[in-house]
Coordinates of C-alpha atoms in Angstrom, one line a residue:
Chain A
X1 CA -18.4 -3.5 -223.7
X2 CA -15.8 -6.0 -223.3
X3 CA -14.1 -5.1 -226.3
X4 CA -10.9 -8.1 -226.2
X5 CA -13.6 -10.5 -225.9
X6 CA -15.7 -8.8 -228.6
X7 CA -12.8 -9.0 -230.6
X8 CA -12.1 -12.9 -230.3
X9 CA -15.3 -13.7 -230.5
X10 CA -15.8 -12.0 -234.1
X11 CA -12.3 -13.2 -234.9
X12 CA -13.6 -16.9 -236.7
X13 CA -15.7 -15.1 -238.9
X14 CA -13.9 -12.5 -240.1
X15 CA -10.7 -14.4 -240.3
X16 CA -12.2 -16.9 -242.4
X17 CA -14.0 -14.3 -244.8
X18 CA -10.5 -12.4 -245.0
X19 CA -8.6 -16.0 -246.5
X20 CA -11.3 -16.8 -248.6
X21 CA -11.3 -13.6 -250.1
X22 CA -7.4 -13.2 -250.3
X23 CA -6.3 -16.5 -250.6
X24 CA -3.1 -15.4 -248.6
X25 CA -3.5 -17.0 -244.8
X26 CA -1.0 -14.1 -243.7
X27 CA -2.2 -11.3 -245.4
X28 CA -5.7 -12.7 -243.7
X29 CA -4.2 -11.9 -240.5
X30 CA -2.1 -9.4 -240.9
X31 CA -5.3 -7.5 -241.9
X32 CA -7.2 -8.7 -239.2
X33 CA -4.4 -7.8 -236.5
X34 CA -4.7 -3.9 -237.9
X35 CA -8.2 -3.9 -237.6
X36 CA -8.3 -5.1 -234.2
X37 CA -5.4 -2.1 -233.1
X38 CA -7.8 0.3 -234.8
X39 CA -11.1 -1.0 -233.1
X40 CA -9.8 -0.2 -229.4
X41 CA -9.2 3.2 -229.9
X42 CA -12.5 3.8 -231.9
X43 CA -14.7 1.6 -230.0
X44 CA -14.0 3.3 -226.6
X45 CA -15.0 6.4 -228.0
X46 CA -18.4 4.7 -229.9
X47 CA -19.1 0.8 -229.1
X48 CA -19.8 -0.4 -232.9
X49 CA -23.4 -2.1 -233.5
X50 CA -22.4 -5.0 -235.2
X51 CA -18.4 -5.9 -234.0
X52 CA -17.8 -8.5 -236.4
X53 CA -19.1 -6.2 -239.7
X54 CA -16.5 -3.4 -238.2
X55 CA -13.7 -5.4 -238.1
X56 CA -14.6 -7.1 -241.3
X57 CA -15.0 -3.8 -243.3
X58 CA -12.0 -2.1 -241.3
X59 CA -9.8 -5.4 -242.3
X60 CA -10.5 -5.6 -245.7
X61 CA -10.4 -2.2 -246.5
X62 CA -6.7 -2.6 -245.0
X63 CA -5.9 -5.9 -247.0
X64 CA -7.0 -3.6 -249.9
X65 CA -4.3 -0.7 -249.3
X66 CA -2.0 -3.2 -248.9
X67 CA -2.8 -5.1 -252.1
X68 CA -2.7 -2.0 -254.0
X69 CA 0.9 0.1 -252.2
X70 CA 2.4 -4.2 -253.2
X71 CA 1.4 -4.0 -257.1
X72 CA 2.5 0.0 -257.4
X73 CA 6.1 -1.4 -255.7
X74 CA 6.0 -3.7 -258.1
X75 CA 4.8 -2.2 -261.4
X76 CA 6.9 0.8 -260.3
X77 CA 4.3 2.7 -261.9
X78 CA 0.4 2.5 -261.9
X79 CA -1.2 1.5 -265.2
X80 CA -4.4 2.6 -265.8
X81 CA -6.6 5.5 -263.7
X82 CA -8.1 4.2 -260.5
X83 CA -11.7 3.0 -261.9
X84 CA -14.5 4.6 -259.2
X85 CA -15.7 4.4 -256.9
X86 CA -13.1 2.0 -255.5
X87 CA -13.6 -1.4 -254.7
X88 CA -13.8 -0.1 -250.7
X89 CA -16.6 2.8 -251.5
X90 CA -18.3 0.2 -253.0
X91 CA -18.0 -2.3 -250.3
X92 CA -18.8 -0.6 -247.6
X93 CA -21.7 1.1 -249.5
X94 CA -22.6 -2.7 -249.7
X95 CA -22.9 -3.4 -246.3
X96 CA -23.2 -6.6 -247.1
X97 CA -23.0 -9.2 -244.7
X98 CA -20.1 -11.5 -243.5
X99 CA -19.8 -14.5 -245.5
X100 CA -19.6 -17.5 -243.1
X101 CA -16.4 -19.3 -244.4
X102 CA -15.2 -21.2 -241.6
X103 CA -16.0 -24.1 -243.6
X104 CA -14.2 -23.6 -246.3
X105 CA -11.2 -22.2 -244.1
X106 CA -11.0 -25.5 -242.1
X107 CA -10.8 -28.0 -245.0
X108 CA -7.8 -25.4 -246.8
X109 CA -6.1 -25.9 -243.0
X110 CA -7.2 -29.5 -242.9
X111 CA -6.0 -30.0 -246.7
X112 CA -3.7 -33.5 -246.7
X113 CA -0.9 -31.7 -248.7
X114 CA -0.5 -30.6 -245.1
X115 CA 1.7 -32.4 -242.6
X116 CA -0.9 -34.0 -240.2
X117 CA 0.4 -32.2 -237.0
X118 CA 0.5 -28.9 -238.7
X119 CA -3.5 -29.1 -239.7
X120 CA -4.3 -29.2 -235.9
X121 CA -2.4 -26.1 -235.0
X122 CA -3.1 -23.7 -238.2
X123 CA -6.6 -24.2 -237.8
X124 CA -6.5 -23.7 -234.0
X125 CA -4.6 -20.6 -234.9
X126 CA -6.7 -19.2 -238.0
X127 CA -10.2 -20.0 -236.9
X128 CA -9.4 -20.2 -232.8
X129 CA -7.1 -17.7 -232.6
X130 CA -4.9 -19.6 -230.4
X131 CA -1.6 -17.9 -229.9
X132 CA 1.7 -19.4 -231.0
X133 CA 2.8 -20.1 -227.0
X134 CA -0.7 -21.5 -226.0
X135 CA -0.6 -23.9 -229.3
X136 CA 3.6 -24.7 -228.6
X137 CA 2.0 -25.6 -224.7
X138 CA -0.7 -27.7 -225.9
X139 CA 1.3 -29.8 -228.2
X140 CA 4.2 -30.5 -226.0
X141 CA 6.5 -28.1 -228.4
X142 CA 9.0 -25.3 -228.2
X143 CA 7.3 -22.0 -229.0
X144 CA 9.8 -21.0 -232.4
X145 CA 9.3 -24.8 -233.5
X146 CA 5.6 -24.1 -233.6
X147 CA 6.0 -21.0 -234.9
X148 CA 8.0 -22.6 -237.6
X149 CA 5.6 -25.5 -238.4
X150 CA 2.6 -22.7 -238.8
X151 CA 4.9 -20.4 -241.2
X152 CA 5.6 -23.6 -243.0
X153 CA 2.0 -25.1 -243.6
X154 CA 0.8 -21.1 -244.4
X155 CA 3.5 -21.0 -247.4
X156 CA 3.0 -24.2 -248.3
X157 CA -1.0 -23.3 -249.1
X158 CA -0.1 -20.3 -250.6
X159 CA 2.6 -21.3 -253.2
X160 CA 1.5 -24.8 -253.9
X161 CA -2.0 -23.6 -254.9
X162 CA -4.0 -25.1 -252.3
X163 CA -7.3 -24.4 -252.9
X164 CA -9.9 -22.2 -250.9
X165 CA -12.9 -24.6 -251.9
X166 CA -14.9 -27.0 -249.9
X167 CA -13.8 -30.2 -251.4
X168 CA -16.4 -32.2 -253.8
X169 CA -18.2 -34.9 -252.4
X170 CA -15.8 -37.4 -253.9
X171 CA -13.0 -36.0 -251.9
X172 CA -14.4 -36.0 -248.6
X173 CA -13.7 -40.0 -247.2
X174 CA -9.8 -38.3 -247.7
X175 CA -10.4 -34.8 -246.0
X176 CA -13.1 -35.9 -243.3
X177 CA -10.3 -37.8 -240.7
X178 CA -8.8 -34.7 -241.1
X179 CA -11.1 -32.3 -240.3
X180 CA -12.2 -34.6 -237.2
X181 CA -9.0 -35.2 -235.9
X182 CA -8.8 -31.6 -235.7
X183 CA -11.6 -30.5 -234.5
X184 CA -10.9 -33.4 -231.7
X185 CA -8.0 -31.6 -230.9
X186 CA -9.7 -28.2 -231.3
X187 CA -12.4 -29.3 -228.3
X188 CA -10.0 -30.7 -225.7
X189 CA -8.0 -27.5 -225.5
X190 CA -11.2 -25.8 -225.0
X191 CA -12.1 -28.8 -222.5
X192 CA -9.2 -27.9 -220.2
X193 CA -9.6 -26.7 -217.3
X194 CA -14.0 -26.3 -217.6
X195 CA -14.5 -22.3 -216.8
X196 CA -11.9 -21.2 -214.8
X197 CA -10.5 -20.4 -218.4
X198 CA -11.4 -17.5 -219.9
X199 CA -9.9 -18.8 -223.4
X200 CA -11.8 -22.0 -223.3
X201 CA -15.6 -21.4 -223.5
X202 CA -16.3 -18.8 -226.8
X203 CA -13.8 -21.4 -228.1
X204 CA -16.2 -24.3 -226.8
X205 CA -18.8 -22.7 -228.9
X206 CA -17.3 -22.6 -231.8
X207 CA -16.5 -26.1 -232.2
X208 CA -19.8 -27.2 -230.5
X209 CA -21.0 -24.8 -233.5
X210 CA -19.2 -26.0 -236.4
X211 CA -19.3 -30.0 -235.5
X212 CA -23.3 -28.7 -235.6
X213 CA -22.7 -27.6 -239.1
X214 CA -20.3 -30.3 -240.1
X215 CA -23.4 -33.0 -238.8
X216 CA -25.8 -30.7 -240.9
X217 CA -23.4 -30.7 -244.4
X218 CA -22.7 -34.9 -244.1
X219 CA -25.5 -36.4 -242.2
X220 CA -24.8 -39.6 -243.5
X221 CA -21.1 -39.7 -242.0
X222 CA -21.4 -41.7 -238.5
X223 CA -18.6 -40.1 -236.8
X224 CA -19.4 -36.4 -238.3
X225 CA -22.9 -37.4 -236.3
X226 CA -20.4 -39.2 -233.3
X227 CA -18.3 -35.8 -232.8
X228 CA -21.0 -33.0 -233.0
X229 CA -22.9 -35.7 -230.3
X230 CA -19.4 -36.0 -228.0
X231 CA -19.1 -32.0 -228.0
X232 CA -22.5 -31.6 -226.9
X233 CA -22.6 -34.2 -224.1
X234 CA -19.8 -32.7 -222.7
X235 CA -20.7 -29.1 -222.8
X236 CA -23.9 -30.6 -221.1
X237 CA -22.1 -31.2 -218.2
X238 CA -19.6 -27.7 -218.5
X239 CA -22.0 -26.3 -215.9
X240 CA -21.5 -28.7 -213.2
X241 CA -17.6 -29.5 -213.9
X242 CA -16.6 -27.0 -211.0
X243 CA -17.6 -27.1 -207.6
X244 CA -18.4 -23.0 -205.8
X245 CA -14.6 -22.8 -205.1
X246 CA -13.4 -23.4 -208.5
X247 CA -12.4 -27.1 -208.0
X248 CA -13.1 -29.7 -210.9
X249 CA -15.9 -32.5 -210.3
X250 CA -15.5 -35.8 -211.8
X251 CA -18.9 -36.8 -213.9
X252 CA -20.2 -39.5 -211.5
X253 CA -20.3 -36.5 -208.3
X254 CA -21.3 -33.8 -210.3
X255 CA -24.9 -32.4 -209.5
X256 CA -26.9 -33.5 -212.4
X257 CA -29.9 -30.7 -212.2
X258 CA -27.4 -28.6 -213.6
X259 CA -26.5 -30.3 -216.6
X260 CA -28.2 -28.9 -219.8
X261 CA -31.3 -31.1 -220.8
X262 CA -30.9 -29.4 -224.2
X263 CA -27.7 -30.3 -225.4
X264 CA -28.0 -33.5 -223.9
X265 CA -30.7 -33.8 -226.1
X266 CA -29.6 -33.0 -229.3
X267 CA -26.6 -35.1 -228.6
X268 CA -28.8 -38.2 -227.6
X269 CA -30.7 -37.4 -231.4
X270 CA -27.1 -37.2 -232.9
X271 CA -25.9 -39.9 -231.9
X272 CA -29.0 -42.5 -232.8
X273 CA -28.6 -41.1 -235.9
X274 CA -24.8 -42.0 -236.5
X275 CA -25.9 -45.5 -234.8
X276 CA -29.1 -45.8 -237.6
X277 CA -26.6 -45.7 -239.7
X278 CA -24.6 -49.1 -238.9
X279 CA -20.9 -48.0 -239.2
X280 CA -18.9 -47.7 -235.3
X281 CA -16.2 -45.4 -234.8
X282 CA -14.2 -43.9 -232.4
X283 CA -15.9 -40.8 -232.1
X284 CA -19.6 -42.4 -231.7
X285 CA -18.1 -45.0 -228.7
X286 CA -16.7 -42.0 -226.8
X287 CA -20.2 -40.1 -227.4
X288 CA -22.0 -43.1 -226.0
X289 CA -19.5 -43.3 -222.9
X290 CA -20.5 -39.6 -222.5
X291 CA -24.2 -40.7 -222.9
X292 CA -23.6 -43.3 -220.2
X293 CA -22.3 -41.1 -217.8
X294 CA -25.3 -38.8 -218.3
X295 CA -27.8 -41.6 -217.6
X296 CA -27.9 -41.4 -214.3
X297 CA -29.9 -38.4 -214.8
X298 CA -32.9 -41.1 -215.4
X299 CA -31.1 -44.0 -213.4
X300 CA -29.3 -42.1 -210.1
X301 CA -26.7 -44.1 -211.1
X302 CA -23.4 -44.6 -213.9
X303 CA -23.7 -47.7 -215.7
X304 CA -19.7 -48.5 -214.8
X305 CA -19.7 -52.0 -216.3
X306 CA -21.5 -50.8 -219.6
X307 CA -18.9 -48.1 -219.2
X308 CA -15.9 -50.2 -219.4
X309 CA -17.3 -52.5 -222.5
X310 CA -17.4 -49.3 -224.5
X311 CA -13.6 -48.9 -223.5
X312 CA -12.7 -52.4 -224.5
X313 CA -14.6 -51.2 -228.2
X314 CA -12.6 -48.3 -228.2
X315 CA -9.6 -49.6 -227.7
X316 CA -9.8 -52.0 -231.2
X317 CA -9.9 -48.6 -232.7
X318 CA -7.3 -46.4 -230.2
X319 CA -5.4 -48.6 -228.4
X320 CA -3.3 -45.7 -226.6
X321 CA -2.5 -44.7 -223.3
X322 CA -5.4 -42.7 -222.8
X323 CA -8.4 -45.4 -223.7
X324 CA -6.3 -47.7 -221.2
X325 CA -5.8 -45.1 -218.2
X326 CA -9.6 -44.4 -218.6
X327 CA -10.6 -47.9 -218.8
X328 CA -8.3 -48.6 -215.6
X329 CA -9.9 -46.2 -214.0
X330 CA -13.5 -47.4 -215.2
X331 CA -12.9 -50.9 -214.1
X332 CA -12.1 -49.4 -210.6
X333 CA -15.3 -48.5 -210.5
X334 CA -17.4 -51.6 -211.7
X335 CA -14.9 -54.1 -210.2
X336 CA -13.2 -52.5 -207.4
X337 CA -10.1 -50.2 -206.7
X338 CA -8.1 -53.3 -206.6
X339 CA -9.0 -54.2 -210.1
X340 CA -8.8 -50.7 -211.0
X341 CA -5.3 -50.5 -209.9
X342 CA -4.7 -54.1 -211.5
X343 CA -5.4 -52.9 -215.0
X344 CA -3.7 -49.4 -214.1
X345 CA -0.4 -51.6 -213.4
X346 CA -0.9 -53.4 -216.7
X347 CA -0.6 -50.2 -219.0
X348 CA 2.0 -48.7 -216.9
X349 CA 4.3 -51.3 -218.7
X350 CA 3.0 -50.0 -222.3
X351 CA 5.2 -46.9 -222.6
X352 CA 6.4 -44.0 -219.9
X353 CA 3.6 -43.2 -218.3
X354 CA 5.1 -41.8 -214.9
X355 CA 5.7 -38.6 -216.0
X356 CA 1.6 -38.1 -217.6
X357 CA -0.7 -36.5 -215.6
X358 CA -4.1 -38.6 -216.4
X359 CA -1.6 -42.0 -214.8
X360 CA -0.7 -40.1 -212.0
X361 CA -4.4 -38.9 -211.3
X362 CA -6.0 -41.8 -212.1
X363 CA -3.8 -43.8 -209.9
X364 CA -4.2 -41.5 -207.0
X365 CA -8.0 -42.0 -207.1
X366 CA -7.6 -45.7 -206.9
X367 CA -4.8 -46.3 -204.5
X368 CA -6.8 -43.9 -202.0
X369 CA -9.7 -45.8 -202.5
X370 CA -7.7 -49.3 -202.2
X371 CA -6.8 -47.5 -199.2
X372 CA -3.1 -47.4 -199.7
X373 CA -2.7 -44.4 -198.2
X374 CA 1.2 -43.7 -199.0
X375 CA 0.8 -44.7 -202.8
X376 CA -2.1 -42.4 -202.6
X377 CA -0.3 -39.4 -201.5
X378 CA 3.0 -39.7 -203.5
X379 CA 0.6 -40.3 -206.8
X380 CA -1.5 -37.1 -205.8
X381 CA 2.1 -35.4 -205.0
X382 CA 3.3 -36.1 -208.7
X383 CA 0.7 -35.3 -210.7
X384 CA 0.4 -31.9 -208.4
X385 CA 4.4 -31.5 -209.6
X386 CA 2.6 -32.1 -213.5
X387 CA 1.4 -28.9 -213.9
X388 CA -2.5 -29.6 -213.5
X389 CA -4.7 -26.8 -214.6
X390 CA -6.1 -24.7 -211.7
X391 CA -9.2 -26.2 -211.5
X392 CA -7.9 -29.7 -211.6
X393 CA -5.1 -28.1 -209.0
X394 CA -7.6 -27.2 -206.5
X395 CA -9.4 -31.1 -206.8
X396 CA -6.1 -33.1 -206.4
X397 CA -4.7 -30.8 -203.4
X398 CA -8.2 -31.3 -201.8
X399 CA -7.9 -35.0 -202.2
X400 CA -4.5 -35.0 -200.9
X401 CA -5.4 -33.3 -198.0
X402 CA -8.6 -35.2 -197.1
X403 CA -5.8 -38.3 -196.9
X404 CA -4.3 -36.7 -194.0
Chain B
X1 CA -0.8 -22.4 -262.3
X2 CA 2.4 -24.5 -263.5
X3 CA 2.7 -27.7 -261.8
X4 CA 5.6 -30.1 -262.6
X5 CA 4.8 -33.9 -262.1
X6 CA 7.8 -35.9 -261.1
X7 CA 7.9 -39.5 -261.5
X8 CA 10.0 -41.8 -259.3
X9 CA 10.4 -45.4 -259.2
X10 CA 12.9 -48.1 -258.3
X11 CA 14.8 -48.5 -261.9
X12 CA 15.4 -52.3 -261.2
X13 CA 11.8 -52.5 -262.2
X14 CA 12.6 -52.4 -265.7
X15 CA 15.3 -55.2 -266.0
X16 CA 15.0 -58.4 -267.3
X17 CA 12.4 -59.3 -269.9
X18 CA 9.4 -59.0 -267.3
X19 CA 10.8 -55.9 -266.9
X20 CA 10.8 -54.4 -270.3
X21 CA 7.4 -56.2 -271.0
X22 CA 6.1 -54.4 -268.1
X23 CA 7.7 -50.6 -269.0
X24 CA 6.0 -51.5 -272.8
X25 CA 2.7 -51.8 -270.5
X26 CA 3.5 -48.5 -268.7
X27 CA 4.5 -46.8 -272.0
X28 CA 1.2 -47.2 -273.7
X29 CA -0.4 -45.8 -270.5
X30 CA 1.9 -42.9 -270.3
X31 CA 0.7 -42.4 -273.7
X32 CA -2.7 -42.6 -273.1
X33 CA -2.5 -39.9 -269.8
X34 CA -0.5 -37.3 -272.0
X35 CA -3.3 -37.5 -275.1
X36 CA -5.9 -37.1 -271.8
X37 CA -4.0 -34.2 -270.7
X38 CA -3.7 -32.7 -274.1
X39 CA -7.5 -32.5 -274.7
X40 CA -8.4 -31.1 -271.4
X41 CA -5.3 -28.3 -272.4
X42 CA -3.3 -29.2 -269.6
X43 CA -0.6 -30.7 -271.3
X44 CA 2.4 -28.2 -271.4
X45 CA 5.4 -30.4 -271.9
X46 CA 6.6 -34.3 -270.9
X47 CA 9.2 -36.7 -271.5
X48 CA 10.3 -40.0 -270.1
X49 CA 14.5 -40.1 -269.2
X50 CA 17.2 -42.0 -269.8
X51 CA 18.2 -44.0 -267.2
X52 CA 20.1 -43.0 -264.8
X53 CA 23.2 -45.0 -265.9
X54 CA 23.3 -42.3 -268.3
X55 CA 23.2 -39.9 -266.2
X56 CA 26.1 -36.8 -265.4
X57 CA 26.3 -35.4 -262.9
X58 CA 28.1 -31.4 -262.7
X59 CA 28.2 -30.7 -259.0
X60 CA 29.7 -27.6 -257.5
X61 CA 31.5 -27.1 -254.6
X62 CA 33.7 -24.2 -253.0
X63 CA 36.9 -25.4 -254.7
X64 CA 35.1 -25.4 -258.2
X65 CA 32.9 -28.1 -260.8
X66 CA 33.9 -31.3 -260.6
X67 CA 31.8 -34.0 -263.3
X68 CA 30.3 -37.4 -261.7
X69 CA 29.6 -40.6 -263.6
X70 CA 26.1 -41.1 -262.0
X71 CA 22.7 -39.1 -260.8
X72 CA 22.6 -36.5 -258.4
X73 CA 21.4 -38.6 -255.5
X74 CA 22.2 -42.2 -254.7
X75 CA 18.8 -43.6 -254.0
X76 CA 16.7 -46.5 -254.3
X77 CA 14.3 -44.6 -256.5
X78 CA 15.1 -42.4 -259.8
X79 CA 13.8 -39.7 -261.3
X80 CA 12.5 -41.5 -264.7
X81 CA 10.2 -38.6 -266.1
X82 CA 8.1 -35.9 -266.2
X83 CA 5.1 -34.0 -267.0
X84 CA 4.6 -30.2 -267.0
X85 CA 1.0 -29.0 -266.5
X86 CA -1.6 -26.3 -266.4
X87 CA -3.6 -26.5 -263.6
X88 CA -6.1 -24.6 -261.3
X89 CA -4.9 -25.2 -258.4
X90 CA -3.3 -28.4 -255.9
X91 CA -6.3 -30.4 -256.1
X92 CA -6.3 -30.3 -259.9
X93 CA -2.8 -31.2 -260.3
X94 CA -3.1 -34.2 -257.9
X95 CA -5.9 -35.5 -259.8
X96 CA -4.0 -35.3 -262.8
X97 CA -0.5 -37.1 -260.6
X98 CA -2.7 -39.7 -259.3
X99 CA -3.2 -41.0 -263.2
X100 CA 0.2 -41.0 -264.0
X101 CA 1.0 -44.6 -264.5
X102 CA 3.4 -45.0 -261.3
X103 CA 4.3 -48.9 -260.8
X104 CA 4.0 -49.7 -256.3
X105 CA 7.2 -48.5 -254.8
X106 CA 6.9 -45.4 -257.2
X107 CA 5.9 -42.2 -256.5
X108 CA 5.0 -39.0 -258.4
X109 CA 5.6 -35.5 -256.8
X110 CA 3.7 -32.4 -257.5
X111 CA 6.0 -29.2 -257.6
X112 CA 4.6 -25.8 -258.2
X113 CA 6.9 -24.1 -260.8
X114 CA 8.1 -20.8 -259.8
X115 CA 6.4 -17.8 -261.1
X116 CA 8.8 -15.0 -260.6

């Protein structure tokens, strides 16, 4: 067995079950991390059945020892005889299984006592197991900064008495934007760079898993329903992203028998729901641009006009750099490169977008296909010097060198 | 747990006879919230300040104490009051904080109190 991959994959589950029990975010951890050290040793020697109910027993029987060696420091002497058998005898005479807490974990990380930025990268960390460096990377940060922010927001939890509950019903208009944002956030790291990373896809699954159970809890919330449809239409497509030498394809080349009819699926019932239900957001006009580009399953070809009226609705409700580069490069599409290109210039203006790899892609595309060669090749040339991920590497230095 | 509930709000909005009209308004309301808190056994301790023209300030530096005519920081808005509750947990305490009687440009913080 793979046992570092068996590990992060059981990591959610347990970590979640470990706060929920202990209310302490670190201890949580802390256990988890010595369970983990323990499990490589013993696993080599005999591969557990169930990974998750190891590491879940093996972790909480450590967050026990701890709890107890903390109140002997501090009572300086033990009060009464240990009552038996002891809470771990007992637990792992249970055998009971892992309660599913993720839930509960990601509203405590989403709670709005907590600074906004800080919800996106504790629950990436707790429930994703993102590391420190990766979460400092994704959020433009430097790694102790980050590192700080997370210390911060897991204090603040503990010693303002944030509470491990689902919030009542009444609560959740507050908590829900949240939560989405998050999870938002959560899918486009695991987006990045399709499967050449070995990170991104058990972390794909989770979210595609809990925006399923998120849709399942509020049903009537439209962009609960919009998000859980987005992740699904573009998982659909994960298999086709890369080409047989690793190299990102954009939606409208991508070979459509091997996108997945049955995500596609449950994102098309998804996402009539949220529309039944007469209230437009964000998240529902992004799924329905996803939708879009999966038509051309039926039609053979993507709707680009309908394409860029859902951009020109999304931009009344994000009217940011990325809704305009996308748009930009949308309108190429329907209207031309020249057009494209037109509406490219027109955001450029908006804020510093030179030094953003999405501009300097997207204008590469269009000035190639305006056929302004050297515009072309010094666009593909800085976003290259960007830092693109490798599969996104291997697409732009193949379209720079098809130029010639 | 012990939450404090600190109340803060722009003191000018007491002057004049609007003004004091308006903190009679707020007073019965105050009122109100801490007989609420009492019955649901929340209700630890409360009180309403002075303000802050009254207010001393003893501040400490390397060289030693020195007094200052005045509150502790020179800002628009004033600590006025406070209420000191019982309370399960955050969510419990902001319920309570979003009912204290806070006037717009106010604002009320929720502190933890210190258990050890």
């Amino acid at each position: 067995m793979d046992i570092g991959r068996a590990i992060s994959e059981a990591r959610p589950r347990v970590v979640a079950a470990l706060a929920a029990r202990l209310r302490d975010l670190d201890q949580a951890e802390e256990a988890f991390a010595e369970a983990s050290a323990a499990a490589v040793p013993a696993w080599r020697a005999q591969p557990p059945r169930d990974p998750a109910a190891w590491l879940w027993r093996a972790a909480w029987r450590r967050a026990l020892d701890a709890k107890r060696r903390a109140s002997v420091r501090q009572r300086l002497a033990p009060d009464d005889p240990e009552p038996a058998p002891s809470p771990e005898d007992e637990l792992i005479a249970a055998n009971e299984p892992i309660p599913d807490e993720r839930l509960r974990l990601i509203f405590v990380c989403c709670h709005p006592a907590i600074a906004a930025d800080s919800r996106a990268a504790l629950t990436l960390k707790l429930i994703c197991g993102l590391s420190t460096d990766r979460l400092a990377r994704a959020f433009l940060m430097a790694e102790p900064a980050m590192l700080q922010k997370i210390t911060r927001a897991k204090r603040k939890i503990r010693d303002a008495g944030v509470p491990f509950e689902v919030p009542s019903r009444d609560l959740w208009p507050e908590r829900l934007e949240a939560v989405l944002a998050t999870l938002e956030i959560a899918y486009a790291q695991a987006y990045e760079d399709a499967a050449l990373s070995a990170e991104g896809a058990p972390f794909a699954q989770e979210v595609l898993r809990l925006s399923g159970l998120l849709a399942e809890l509020m049903p009537q919330e439209g962009e609960v329903l919009g998000l859980a449809a987005l992740v699904r239409f573009a998982e659909a497509r994960r298999p086709a992203r890369l080409d047989a030498t690793g190299a990102m394809v954009p939606p409208s080349e991508q070979d459509m028998d091997l996108w997945r009819g049955d995500l596609i699926g449950e994102g098309a019932r998804l996402l009539d729901a949220a529309a039944n239900l007469g209230r437009t957001g964000p998240r529902q006009l992004l799924a329905a641009i996803h939708a879009l580009h999966l038509s051309r399953r039926e039609t053979g070809v993507t709707p680009w006009s309908e394409i860029v009226e859902l951009y020109e609705a999304l931009t009344l409700f994000r009217p940011d750099a990325v809704t305009a580069v996308n748009r930009a490069v949308a309108v190429g599409e329907a209207r031309g490169a020249r057009a494209g290109l037109a509406a490219l210039d027109a955001v450029a203006g908006l804020a510093r977008l030179t030094g953003w790899l999405p501009y300097q892609a997207a204008r590469a595309g269009l000035c190639e296909r305006a056929g302004l060669k050297g515009d072309a090749a010094a666009a593909y040339h800085a976003a290259l010097a960007l830092g693109p991920a490798p599969a996104e590497r291997l697409y732009l230095e193949r379209r720079l060198a098809r130029l010639g | 747990m012990q939450y404090m509930l600190l109340v803060y709000e722009p003191e000018r909005l007491n002057q004049g006879a609007e003004g004091q009209a308006r903190l009679m308004e707020v007073s019965g309301k105050h009122m109100a919230l801490a007989k609420a808190m009492s019955e649901a056994g929340a209700m630890q301790a409360g009180a309403g300040l002075q303000p802050v023209a009254t207010a001393t300030t003893v501040r400490t530096s390397a060289g030693g104490q020195t007094l200052h005519d005045g509150p502790f920081a020179e800002t628009r808005e004033h600590l006025g009051g406070f209420y000191m509750i019982e309370a399960a947990d955050l969510d419990e305490a902001i319920k309570w904080a979003r009912q204290v009687p806070v006037r717009p440009g106010g604002s009320c913080e929720v502190r933890p109190v210190a258990t050890h």
